[in-house]
Short mmCIF file of C-alpha atoms in Angstrom, two decimals:
data_model
loop_
_atom_site.label_atom_id
_atom_site.label_comp_id
_atom_site.label_asym_id
_atom_site.label_seq_id
_atom_site.Cartn_x
_atom_site.Cartn_y
_atom_site.Cartn_z
CA MET A 1 16.30 -9.62 -33.36
CA ALA A 2 14.78 -11.64 -36.22
CA ALA A 3 11.70 -9.48 -36.27
CA ASN A 4 13.85 -6.29 -36.11
CA LEU A 5 16.02 -7.53 -38.99
CA GLU A 6 13.00 -8.29 -41.05
CA THR A 7 11.58 -4.87 -40.26
CA VAL A 8 14.83 -3.21 -41.32
CA LEU A 9 15.08 -5.16 -44.37
CA LYS A 10 11.62 -4.42 -45.39
CA ALA A 11 11.92 -0.72 -44.47
CA GLN A 12 15.25 -0.04 -46.14
CA GLY A 13 15.63 -2.64 -48.84
CA SER A 14 12.62 -2.06 -50.97
CA THR A 15 12.08 0.36 -53.80
CA GLN A 16 9.01 1.69 -52.04
CA SER A 17 11.15 2.62 -49.11
CA MET A 18 13.56 4.50 -51.30
CA LEU A 19 10.79 6.45 -52.94
CA PHE A 20 9.41 7.07 -49.49
CA ASN A 21 12.86 8.34 -48.30
CA LEU A 22 13.00 10.76 -51.18
CA ALA A 23 9.46 12.11 -50.49
CA SER A 24 9.83 12.41 -46.72
CA SER A 25 12.87 14.48 -46.93
CA LYS A 26 10.41 17.27 -47.54
CA LEU A 27 9.03 16.43 -44.08
CA VAL A 28 12.39 16.85 -42.49
CA GLU A 29 13.00 19.97 -44.38
CA ASN A 30 9.81 21.54 -43.06
CA GLY A 31 10.67 20.81 -39.49
CA GLY A 32 8.10 18.04 -39.17
CA GLY A 33 8.99 14.71 -37.76
CA TRP A 34 8.10 11.53 -36.22
CA GLN A 35 7.15 12.97 -32.87
CA ARG A 36 4.53 15.25 -34.45
CA PHE A 37 3.27 12.55 -36.63
CA GLU A 38 3.14 10.16 -33.71
CA SER A 39 1.07 12.61 -31.55
CA GLU A 40 -1.25 13.74 -34.35
CA ALA A 41 -1.71 10.67 -36.56
CA MET A 42 -0.93 7.52 -34.57
CA PRO A 43 -3.73 7.86 -31.99
CA HIS A 44 -6.11 7.27 -34.91
CA LEU A 45 -4.54 3.88 -35.74
CA PRO A 46 -7.35 1.81 -34.09
CA SER A 47 -9.90 3.86 -35.97
CA LEU A 48 -8.12 3.44 -39.31
CA PHE A 49 -7.81 -0.25 -38.68
CA ARG A 50 -11.61 -0.62 -38.01
CA ILE A 51 -12.36 1.17 -41.23
CA ALA A 52 -9.75 -0.87 -43.12
CA VAL A 53 -11.31 -4.19 -41.80
CA TRP A 54 -14.64 -2.98 -43.08
CA LEU A 55 -13.24 -1.96 -46.49
CA THR A 56 -11.20 -5.20 -47.17
CA ARG A 57 -13.26 -7.60 -45.06
CA ASN A 58 -10.01 -9.29 -44.05
CA GLN A 59 -7.60 -8.52 -41.22
CA THR A 60 -4.44 -9.25 -43.18
CA ASP A 61 -5.50 -7.04 -46.10
CA ALA A 62 -6.61 -4.39 -43.50
CA GLU A 63 -3.09 -4.32 -41.87
CA ASP A 64 -1.59 -3.90 -45.40
CA LEU A 65 -3.94 -1.04 -46.11
CA VAL A 66 -3.32 0.69 -42.77
CA GLN A 67 0.44 0.36 -43.37
CA GLU A 68 0.26 1.78 -46.82
CA THR A 69 -1.94 4.59 -45.61
CA LEU A 70 0.33 5.63 -42.69
CA THR A 71 3.48 5.33 -44.88
CA GLU A 72 2.05 7.71 -47.40
CA ALA A 73 0.68 10.05 -44.67
CA LEU A 74 4.10 10.25 -43.07
CA ALA A 75 5.70 11.13 -46.37
CA SER A 76 3.20 13.81 -47.03
CA PHE A 77 2.64 14.99 -43.57
CA HIS A 78 3.94 18.50 -44.44
CA ARG A 79 0.75 18.82 -46.47
CA PHE A 80 -1.45 18.26 -43.40
CA THR A 81 -2.87 21.41 -42.02
CA ALA A 82 -2.38 21.59 -38.23
CA GLY A 83 -5.72 22.02 -36.47
CA THR A 84 -7.84 20.33 -39.11
CA ASN A 85 -9.23 16.76 -38.50
CA CYS A 86 -6.30 14.54 -38.90
CA ARG A 87 -8.37 11.37 -38.77
CA ALA A 88 -10.50 12.63 -41.76
CA TRP A 89 -7.18 13.33 -43.65
CA LEU A 90 -5.92 9.83 -43.04
CA VAL A 91 -9.21 8.22 -43.96
CA SER A 92 -9.12 10.13 -47.32
CA ILE A 93 -5.59 8.71 -47.96
CA MET A 94 -6.88 5.19 -47.02
CA TYR A 95 -9.89 5.47 -49.46
CA HIS A 96 -7.53 6.71 -52.26
CA HIS A 97 -5.30 3.71 -51.75
CA GLN A 98 -8.20 1.34 -51.52
CA SER A 99 -9.61 2.67 -54.85
CA LYS A 100 -6.19 2.34 -56.47
CA LYS A 101 -6.10 -1.28 -55.29
CA ARG A 102 -9.59 -2.00 -56.70
CA ARG A 103 -8.63 -0.48 -60.07
CA ALA A 104 -5.40 -2.50 -60.12
CA ALA A 105 -7.33 -5.70 -59.38
CA SER A 106 -9.78 -4.90 -62.16
CA HIS A 107 -12.64 -5.20 -59.81
CA LEU A 108 -14.87 -2.49 -61.02
CA HIS A 109 -16.97 -1.12 -58.24
CA LEU A 110 -20.48 -0.52 -59.54
CA VAL A 111 -22.60 1.73 -57.48
CA SER A 112 -26.11 0.61 -57.97
CA ASP A 113 -28.98 2.70 -57.09
CA PHE A 114 -30.99 -0.40 -56.23
CA ASP A 115 -29.87 0.00 -52.64
CA GLU A 116 -31.18 3.52 -52.65
CA ARG A 117 -34.51 2.38 -54.00
CA ILE A 118 -34.89 -0.15 -51.24
CA ALA A 119 -34.56 2.52 -48.68
CA GLU A 120 -37.06 4.73 -50.37
CA THR A 121 -39.76 2.23 -49.80
CA ILE A 122 -39.50 2.37 -46.01
CA PRO A 123 -42.99 2.97 -44.81
CA PHE A 124 -42.67 3.88 -41.14
CA GLU A 125 -40.40 3.48 -38.22
CA GLU A 126 -40.68 1.49 -35.05
CA PRO A 127 -39.01 2.49 -31.91
CA ALA A 128 -35.54 0.92 -31.58
CA PRO A 129 -35.32 -2.06 -29.23
CA GLN A 130 -33.09 -2.51 -26.32
CA ASN A 131 -31.44 -5.49 -24.91
CA LEU A 132 -29.64 -6.24 -28.18
CA THR A 133 -26.15 -7.84 -28.06
CA ASP A 134 -23.16 -6.47 -29.93
CA GLU A 135 -23.52 -9.48 -32.28
CA ASP A 136 -27.15 -8.58 -32.99
CA VAL A 137 -26.26 -5.05 -33.92
CA LEU A 138 -23.39 -6.09 -36.15
CA ILE A 139 -25.50 -8.67 -37.98
CA GLU A 140 -28.06 -6.05 -38.70
CA LEU A 141 -25.43 -3.68 -39.89
CA GLN A 142 -24.07 -6.25 -42.22
CA ARG A 143 -27.56 -6.69 -43.71
CA LEU A 144 -27.57 -3.21 -44.98
CA PRO A 145 -26.45 -2.28 -48.47
CA ARG A 146 -22.67 -1.63 -48.45
CA THR A 147 -23.13 2.02 -49.43
CA PHE A 148 -25.20 2.62 -46.42
CA GLN A 149 -22.88 0.58 -44.03
CA GLU A 150 -20.00 2.72 -45.17
CA VAL A 151 -21.49 6.12 -44.27
CA ILE A 152 -22.94 4.87 -40.99
CA ILE A 153 -19.61 3.49 -39.86
CA LEU A 154 -17.87 6.74 -40.87
CA ALA A 155 -20.47 9.00 -39.31
CA ASP A 156 -21.82 7.18 -36.37
CA VAL A 157 -18.95 5.01 -35.29
CA GLU A 158 -15.96 7.06 -36.31
CA GLY A 159 -17.49 10.50 -35.78
CA LEU A 160 -16.69 11.96 -39.28
CA THR A 161 -18.79 14.85 -40.41
CA TYR A 162 -20.89 14.77 -43.58
CA LYS A 163 -18.34 17.01 -45.31
CA GLU A 164 -15.45 14.89 -44.31
CA ILE A 165 -17.14 11.73 -45.43
CA ALA A 166 -17.98 13.23 -48.75
CA ALA A 167 -14.33 14.26 -49.20
CA ALA A 168 -12.89 10.88 -48.23
CA THR A 169 -15.31 8.74 -50.26
CA ASN A 170 -15.47 11.15 -53.23
CA VAL A 171 -19.26 11.13 -53.17
CA PRO A 172 -21.32 14.33 -53.33
CA ILE A 173 -22.33 15.68 -49.91
CA GLY A 174 -26.06 15.38 -50.61
CA THR A 175 -25.74 11.73 -51.48
CA VAL A 176 -23.74 11.21 -48.29
CA MET A 177 -26.50 12.79 -46.24
CA SER A 178 -29.20 10.89 -48.06
CA ARG A 179 -27.46 7.66 -47.53
CA ILE A 180 -26.82 8.27 -43.89
CA SER A 181 -30.39 9.18 -43.28
CA ARG A 182 -31.75 6.12 -45.15
CA GLY A 183 -29.18 3.85 -43.66
CA ARG A 184 -29.90 4.69 -40.13
CA LYS A 185 -33.62 4.36 -40.77
CA LEU A 186 -33.08 0.91 -42.26
CA LEU A 187 -30.75 -0.14 -39.36
CA ARG A 188 -33.39 1.00 -36.76
CA MET A 189 -36.03 -0.97 -38.63
CA GLY A 190 -33.82 -3.97 -38.91
CA LEU A 191 -33.03 -4.00 -35.20
CA ALA A 192 -36.72 -3.63 -34.35
CA GLY A 193 -37.51 -6.53 -36.72
CA TYR A 194 -34.79 -8.64 -35.18
CA ALA A 195 -36.00 -7.91 -31.65
CA ARG A 196 -39.55 -8.77 -32.63
CA ALA A 197 -38.50 -12.02 -34.20
CA HIS A 198 -36.40 -13.03 -31.18
CA GLY A 199 -39.18 -12.14 -28.63
CA PHE A 200 -37.69 -8.96 -26.98
CA GLY A 201 -38.41 -5.35 -27.43
CA ARG A 202 -38.04 -2.04 -25.62
CA ALA A 203 -37.32 -2.21 -21.94
CA GLY A 204 -40.00 -0.75 -19.67
CA MET B 1 -42.04 25.29 -41.52
CA ASP B 2 -42.69 23.87 -44.98
CA SER B 3 -40.87 20.98 -46.46
CA GLU B 4 -38.48 23.16 -48.49
CA GLU B 5 -37.37 24.91 -45.32
CA LEU B 6 -36.92 21.65 -43.54
CA GLY B 7 -34.80 20.46 -46.40
CA ASN B 8 -32.56 23.48 -46.11
CA LEU B 9 -32.34 22.94 -42.41
CA ARG B 10 -31.10 19.33 -42.83
CA ASP B 11 -28.94 19.88 -45.91
CA ASN B 12 -27.14 23.08 -44.85
CA GLY B 13 -27.53 23.00 -41.16
CA SER B 14 -28.83 26.54 -41.38
CA TYR B 15 -32.37 27.92 -41.34
CA SER B 16 -33.92 31.35 -40.83
CA PHE B 17 -36.40 31.27 -37.97
CA ARG B 18 -37.89 34.54 -38.71
CA ASN B 19 -41.09 33.05 -39.68
CA ALA B 20 -40.69 29.83 -37.90
CA MET B 21 -43.57 28.18 -36.38
CA LYS B 22 -43.30 25.66 -33.70
CA MET B 23 -41.62 22.40 -34.76
CA HIS B 24 -43.77 19.43 -35.31
CA CYS B 25 -42.93 15.96 -34.36
CA HIS B 26 -42.50 14.76 -37.98
CA GLN B 27 -40.11 17.62 -38.62
CA PHE B 28 -38.21 16.62 -35.49
CA ARG B 29 -37.90 13.08 -36.76
CA GLU B 30 -36.44 14.32 -40.02
CA LEU B 31 -33.65 16.26 -38.10
CA ALA B 32 -33.07 14.06 -35.14
CA ASP B 33 -30.09 12.17 -36.55
CA SER B 34 -28.36 15.30 -37.73
CA TYR B 35 -29.06 16.83 -34.33
CA LEU B 36 -27.34 13.76 -32.67
CA GLY B 37 -24.48 14.00 -35.10
CA ASN B 38 -23.98 17.65 -34.23
CA GLU B 39 -24.43 18.60 -37.82
CA LEU B 40 -27.01 21.36 -37.37
CA SER B 41 -26.56 25.08 -36.75
CA VAL B 42 -26.98 26.66 -33.37
CA GLU B 43 -30.30 28.07 -34.34
CA ALA B 44 -31.55 24.69 -35.45
CA ASN B 45 -30.35 22.96 -32.34
CA HIS B 46 -32.09 25.64 -30.29
CA GLU B 47 -35.37 25.00 -32.09
CA ILE B 48 -35.05 21.20 -31.53
CA ASN B 49 -34.26 21.81 -27.89
CA SER B 50 -37.30 23.89 -27.49
CA HIS B 51 -39.34 21.19 -29.14
CA LEU B 52 -37.87 18.47 -26.89
CA GLU B 53 -38.66 20.46 -23.84
CA ARG B 54 -42.42 20.22 -24.62
CA CYS B 55 -42.61 16.88 -26.32
CA SER B 56 -42.02 13.73 -24.26
CA SER B 57 -42.58 11.35 -27.22
CA CYS B 58 -39.82 13.03 -29.15
CA ARG B 59 -37.51 12.86 -26.20
CA MET B 60 -38.14 9.16 -26.15
CA GLU B 61 -37.54 8.98 -29.84
CA LEU B 62 -34.19 10.82 -29.46
CA GLU B 63 -33.18 8.53 -26.63
CA SER B 64 -34.03 5.48 -28.77
CA ARG B 65 -31.84 6.78 -31.58
CA ARG B 66 -29.05 7.70 -29.32
CA SER B 67 -29.20 4.16 -27.88
CA VAL B 68 -28.90 2.65 -31.38
CA ARG B 69 -25.92 4.92 -32.14
CA ASN B 70 -24.24 3.92 -28.86
CA ALA B 71 -24.96 0.27 -29.32
CA LEU B 72 -23.45 0.44 -32.87
CA GLN B 73 -20.37 2.12 -31.57
CA LYS B 74 -19.96 -0.37 -28.71
CA ALA B 75 -20.51 -3.29 -30.99
CA PHE B 76 -18.01 -2.04 -33.52
CA PHE B 77 -15.40 -1.20 -30.98
CA ASN B 78 -15.78 -4.59 -29.24
CA ASP B 79 -15.81 -6.67 -32.41
CA PRO B 80 -12.86 -9.05 -32.08
CA ALA B 81 -12.19 -8.65 -35.91
CA ASN B 82 -11.55 -4.93 -35.26
CA GLN B 83 -8.86 -5.41 -32.71
CA LEU B 84 -5.26 -4.55 -33.65
CA ARG B 85 -2.65 -7.28 -33.23
CA SER B 86 0.16 -6.12 -31.06
CA GLU B 87 2.75 -7.62 -33.48
CA PHE B 88 1.40 -5.54 -36.33
CA VAL B 89 1.42 -2.34 -34.31
CA GLU B 90 4.99 -2.85 -33.27
CA ARG B 91 6.06 -3.71 -36.80
CA LEU B 92 4.36 -0.65 -38.20
CA ASN B 93 5.89 1.61 -35.51
CA ASN B 94 9.33 0.31 -36.29
CA GLN B 95 8.86 0.68 -39.97
CA LEU B 96 7.58 4.24 -39.78
CA GLN B 97 10.33 5.23 -37.44
CA ASN B 98 13.10 3.60 -39.45
CA GLN B 99 11.82 5.36 -42.61
CA THR B 100 11.79 8.73 -40.86
CA ALA B 101 15.40 8.08 -39.78
CA GLY B 102 16.23 7.06 -43.31
CA SER B 103 14.76 10.25 -44.80
CA LEU B 104 16.76 12.34 -42.32
CA HIS B 105 20.00 10.71 -43.33
CA HIS B 106 19.06 11.15 -47.05
CA PHE B 107 18.24 14.90 -46.51
CA LYS B 108 21.54 15.69 -44.71
CA GLU B 109 23.50 13.80 -47.38
CA SER B 110 21.95 15.73 -50.30
CA ASN B 111 22.34 19.09 -48.53
CA ASN B 112 25.97 18.62 -47.78
CA SER B 113 26.98 17.37 -51.12
CA GLY B 114 24.75 19.69 -53.21
CA ARG B 115 24.91 17.22 -56.10
CA ARG B 116 22.51 14.63 -57.67
CA PHE B 117 23.44 11.00 -57.60
CA GLU B 118 22.54 8.13 -59.88
CA PRO B 119 19.99 5.63 -58.60
CA ALA B 120 22.88 3.13 -58.27
CA PHE B 121 24.35 5.35 -55.63
CA TRP B 122 21.13 5.41 -53.63
CA ILE B 123 20.94 1.65 -53.81
CA ALA B 124 24.46 1.39 -52.51
CA LEU B 125 23.75 3.93 -49.83
CA VAL B 126 20.59 2.04 -48.71
CA ALA B 127 22.60 -1.24 -48.57
CA CYS B 128 25.38 0.51 -46.53
CA LEU B 129 22.67 1.90 -44.24
CA LEU B 130 21.28 -1.50 -43.84
CA VAL B 131 24.50 -3.07 -42.76
CA VAL B 132 25.22 -0.19 -40.41
CA THR B 133 21.72 -0.39 -38.99
CA VAL B 134 21.84 -4.04 -38.38
CA VAL B 135 25.33 -3.81 -36.82
CA GLY B 136 24.21 -0.86 -34.81
CA LEU B 137 21.07 -2.62 -33.52
CA GLN B 138 23.16 -5.62 -32.58
CA LEU B 139 25.72 -3.44 -30.65
CA SER B 140 22.98 -1.28 -29.01
CA ARG B 141 21.28 -4.42 -27.85
CA LEU B 142 24.38 -5.76 -26.29
CA TRP B 143 25.33 -2.48 -24.66
CA SER B 144 21.92 -1.36 -23.43
CA ASN B 145 20.31 -4.71 -22.67
CA ARG B 146 19.05 -3.66 -19.29
CA GLN B 147 18.78 0.06 -19.72
CA PRO B 148 15.29 1.58 -19.82
CA VAL B 149 13.91 2.26 -23.32
CA SER B 150 13.87 5.89 -24.37
CA PRO B 151 10.74 8.00 -23.90
CA VAL B 152 10.00 7.97 -27.64
CA ILE B 153 10.33 4.25 -27.89
CA ALA B 154 8.22 3.91 -24.77
CA THR B 155 5.36 5.70 -26.46
CA LEU B 156 5.57 3.61 -29.51
CA ASN B 157 5.07 0.31 -27.71
CA SER B 158 2.19 -1.51 -29.23
CA ASP B 159 0.42 -1.77 -26.01
CA HIS B 160 0.33 1.97 -25.77
CA LEU B 161 -1.68 2.25 -28.94
CA ALA B 162 -4.01 -0.72 -28.80
CA ASN B 163 -4.76 -1.43 -25.19
CA LEU B 164 -2.45 0.58 -23.12
CA VAL B 165 -3.06 0.73 -19.48
CA LYS B 166 -5.69 -1.39 -17.86
CA THR B 167 -5.28 -0.63 -14.30
CA GLU B 168 -7.67 -0.96 -11.41
CA LEU B 169 -7.64 2.86 -11.28
CA MET B 170 -8.63 3.12 -14.94
CA GLU B 171 -11.53 0.70 -14.45
CA SER B 172 -12.72 2.66 -11.41
CA ALA B 173 -12.49 5.89 -13.45
CA VAL B 174 -14.60 4.45 -16.16
CA GLY B 175 -17.12 3.09 -13.71
CA ASP B 176 -17.36 6.47 -12.06
CA HIS B 177 -17.93 8.29 -15.36
CA ARG B 178 -20.73 5.70 -16.25
CA ASP B 179 -22.38 5.65 -12.93
CA CYS B 180 -21.99 9.31 -11.92
CA ALA B 181 -21.81 11.46 -15.15
CA VAL B 182 -23.91 9.32 -17.43
CA HIS B 183 -26.47 7.42 -15.24
CA PHE B 184 -26.17 9.15 -11.91
CA ARG B 185 -26.67 6.05 -9.81
CA LEU B 186 -23.75 6.21 -7.28
CA ALA B 187 -24.33 4.64 -3.86
CA GLU B 188 -22.83 7.65 -2.07
CA ARG B 189 -24.02 11.19 -2.72
CA PRO B 190 -21.29 13.44 -4.32
CA ILE B 191 -20.02 16.38 -2.26
CA ASP B 192 -18.59 19.82 -2.97
CA LEU B 193 -15.15 19.66 -4.46
CA ASP B 194 -13.59 22.30 -2.23
CA GLN B 195 -15.16 20.68 0.80
CA ALA B 196 -13.73 17.31 -0.19
CA GLY B 197 -10.36 19.15 -0.66
CA GLN B 198 -10.43 20.27 2.88
CA LYS B 199 -11.12 16.78 4.19
CA PHE B 200 -9.34 14.36 1.80
CA ASP B 201 -7.03 15.94 -0.75
CA ALA B 202 -5.64 19.38 -0.98
CA ALA B 203 -5.29 19.08 -4.78
CA TYR B 204 -9.06 19.19 -5.18
CA VAL B 205 -9.26 22.72 -3.80
CA ASN B 206 -9.62 25.36 -6.56
CA LEU B 207 -9.22 22.59 -9.24
CA VAL B 208 -12.04 24.07 -11.28
CA PRO B 209 -10.81 27.61 -11.38
CA ALA B 210 -7.47 26.28 -12.40
CA LEU B 211 -9.09 24.56 -15.31
CA VAL B 212 -11.94 26.77 -16.25
CA GLN B 213 -11.42 30.34 -15.24
CA GLN B 214 -8.11 30.97 -17.07
CA GLY B 215 -9.55 30.42 -20.51
CA ASN B 216 -7.67 27.17 -20.77
CA LEU B 217 -10.65 25.08 -22.02
CA PRO B 218 -10.21 23.78 -25.55
CA SER B 219 -12.65 25.10 -28.13
CA GLY B 220 -16.06 23.31 -28.01
CA LEU B 221 -15.52 21.94 -24.46
CA GLU B 222 -18.13 23.26 -22.03
CA PHE B 223 -17.93 23.01 -18.30
CA VAL B 224 -20.91 21.28 -16.78
CA GLU B 225 -20.30 20.70 -13.11
CA ALA B 226 -17.70 19.53 -10.52
CA HIS B 227 -17.71 17.58 -7.33
CA SER B 228 -16.12 14.82 -5.45
CA CYS B 229 -17.59 11.27 -5.61
CA VAL B 230 -16.78 7.80 -4.58
CA PHE B 231 -16.89 4.80 -6.87
CA GLU B 232 -16.39 1.37 -5.20
CA GLY B 233 -14.55 2.94 -2.24
CA ARG B 234 -12.15 5.11 -4.38
CA ARG B 235 -12.67 8.93 -4.13
CA PHE B 236 -12.33 10.97 -7.16
CA ALA B 237 -12.32 14.76 -8.06
CA HIS B 238 -14.83 14.68 -10.79
CA VAL B 239 -15.19 17.43 -13.41
CA VAL B 240 -17.83 16.96 -15.98
CA PHE B 241 -17.74 18.65 -19.40
CA ARG B 242 -19.79 18.62 -22.61
CA TYR B 243 -18.14 18.24 -25.94
CA HIS B 244 -20.21 17.98 -29.13
CA ASN B 245 -23.29 17.03 -27.08
CA ARG B 246 -21.30 14.12 -25.28
CA LEU B 247 -20.29 13.92 -21.65
CA VAL B 248 -16.62 14.01 -20.88
CA SER B 249 -15.39 13.31 -17.39
CA LEU B 250 -12.07 14.44 -15.91
CA LEU B 251 -11.38 12.22 -12.90
CA MET B 252 -8.39 12.64 -10.61
CA THR B 253 -7.54 10.33 -7.82
CA GLY B 254 -4.51 9.47 -5.64
CA ASN B 255 -1.98 7.06 -7.16
CA GLY B 256 -0.96 5.65 -3.84
CA ALA B 257 2.42 7.39 -3.70
CA ALA B 258 1.30 9.87 -0.98
CA ASP B 259 0.39 6.93 1.31
CA GLY B 260 3.62 5.24 0.77
CA LYS B 261 1.84 2.30 -0.86
CA ALA B 262 2.98 0.62 -4.11
CA PRO B 263 1.68 2.83 -6.78
CA LEU B 264 -1.43 1.52 -8.40
CA ALA B 265 -0.72 3.63 -11.55
CA SER B 266 2.82 2.42 -12.17
CA THR B 267 2.13 1.61 -15.68
CA ILE B 268 1.06 5.21 -16.55
CA PRO B 269 4.09 7.26 -17.70
CA PRO B 270 4.63 10.44 -15.62
CA GLN B 271 3.64 13.76 -17.14
CA GLN B 272 2.93 12.22 -20.49
CA VAL B 273 -0.59 12.03 -21.70
CA ILE B 274 -1.40 8.70 -23.36
CA PHE B 275 -4.43 7.00 -24.83
CA CYS B 276 -5.00 4.21 -22.26
CA SER B 277 -7.65 1.91 -23.53
CA GLN B 278 -11.18 1.28 -24.75
CA PHE B 279 -13.04 -0.18 -21.92
CA ALA B 280 -16.75 -1.03 -21.56
CA GLY B 281 -17.49 1.20 -24.58
CA TYR B 282 -15.68 4.30 -23.18
CA ARG B 283 -12.32 5.74 -24.28
CA VAL B 284 -9.76 6.65 -21.61
CA SER B 285 -6.74 8.90 -21.83
CA CYS B 286 -4.57 9.30 -18.82
CA PHE B 287 -1.45 10.83 -17.27
CA GLN B 288 -0.11 11.18 -13.72
CA THR B 289 1.72 13.60 -11.42
CA GLY B 290 3.86 12.64 -8.43
CA GLN B 291 0.90 11.61 -6.26
CA HIS B 292 -2.16 11.61 -8.60
CA ALA B 293 -3.45 9.82 -11.55
CA VAL B 294 -5.77 11.78 -13.96
CA PHE B 295 -8.16 10.23 -16.49
CA VAL B 296 -10.27 11.70 -19.23
CA VAL B 297 -13.19 9.34 -20.00
CA SER B 298 -15.74 9.73 -22.70
CA ASP B 299 -17.55 7.89 -25.59
CA LEU B 300 -15.78 10.26 -28.07
CA PRO B 301 -13.47 8.71 -30.71
CA GLU B 302 -10.00 8.01 -29.45
CA GLY B 303 -8.32 10.89 -31.19
CA ASP B 304 -10.84 13.39 -29.74
CA ASN B 305 -10.47 11.96 -26.30
CA LEU B 306 -6.76 12.08 -26.42
CA SER B 307 -6.72 15.64 -27.81
CA LEU B 308 -8.90 16.84 -24.95
CA ALA B 309 -6.72 15.18 -22.37
CA ARG B 310 -3.61 16.78 -23.92
CA ALA B 311 -5.35 20.25 -24.00
CA LEU B 312 -6.40 19.92 -20.30
CA SER B 313 -3.23 18.38 -18.92
CA PRO B 314 -0.95 21.45 -18.56
CA SER B 315 -3.27 23.41 -16.36
CA ILE B 316 -4.17 20.33 -14.24
CA ALA B 317 -0.56 19.20 -13.94
CA ALA B 318 0.53 22.74 -12.86
CA HIS B 319 -2.28 23.07 -10.24
CA VAL B 320 -1.81 19.50 -8.83
CA THR B 321 1.96 19.69 -8.65
CA ARG B 322 1.67 22.99 -6.78
CA ALA B 323 -0.70 21.40 -4.33
CA GLU B 324 1.43 18.24 -3.93
CA GLN B 325 4.35 20.54 -3.08
CA GLY B 326 2.31 22.41 -0.56
CA THR B 327 2.78 25.79 -2.20
#
């Protein structure tokens, strides 16, 4: 009961909730509703959370970000076009929220092209090793520049298209494609180097 | 194929092959990731497929890249830091539902009155709603303490979203997808689906026509093959599809009800398609009929896996229910 009470207090007592109520009356007006939102948007919750953890590097902050994202998504669900990629739409909202937070915290996010230059110097590729553990893969992913990690996670883990990533991150599609290509190359090289250093390589 | 044409092919996913020469290995390597990500045009995919047919080293290269991609997905999905806390999911669901209910109330009020109110009115209204909701919750708890939760609430349970149904059946379905569709290393050879239907389960008979031949397949889903196979002693009807170059298995098996045993799939809600779980790097959606449990297993993202299961479920449910009723 205490948890319910807390939820209700949070949901109905705050100014944010009042604003939400005003906005989401449009949702009701348009015949939308929780059930449609639940079936279209809520299955993407685990995916949103993974992206949020990566963005915030903290589970508690990630939960806040997911909560804000879904709250806004529900309020503006009448703007979502049925049949389009709901996850990409949700990820766009999440990125918008995250950039607002960054601005509010006065943490200017400088995108350096230093990372890009690193990738341009890649000479050749080795075959990717096998027998790597989940931990090995994550360590190598985290060694990549953040801009490359971001597009690889969105493309290769969460399955967003280049176009959807460009829209969500507000980065030109050409830059997205270039980062994905270089990031993948760096990751494969990193994994090959890791395997070599730890004395295992390709099976067979 | 010069470097400018190659750039067009990668950047736009389109390329005119009117003067295309045979693709070279270095060109393949430039495009391999886009090919894996299904970002190329049909023509470009065709060109790459032709190259792969004649080049074993590029086939190995592609497999190597695919394995990195799969390893990355698996590592990310399994990372403990990326697992949702059930308390959070429950709290989030409650909040979103309550806010939806709040907006409905607000909308009706404003429609009925046709006037605008001062902010103080809304604050008072919210306060009243809060009191009513709290009292209502208390009363409803007292009155319906032992009544089953409503279907809507049931689908919002945190476990349904994070880690829904880990049953013995689900684990067998994932094992069968992995060992039959992906690696083809089952101990027992699969048999024809209709033949299995005559021997073991009438619902297997004509399952494929019910799914495929009525134009029921969702866009992008391509039928590959169907058979009946056995994984660790459990028999499945197994229909294999391809979706965005990834294998998707539809696996159907008895839920124990027909044998009068305690149902193995008791945690799966009847006739309702849900996302079950992530298990061993695969995503599973499931539903059940009176006597069967049906699983859709793939390494697609959860949303895609669930959407496919939802799209396939009406034709399967209709076919299986007819078979169960002997009509």
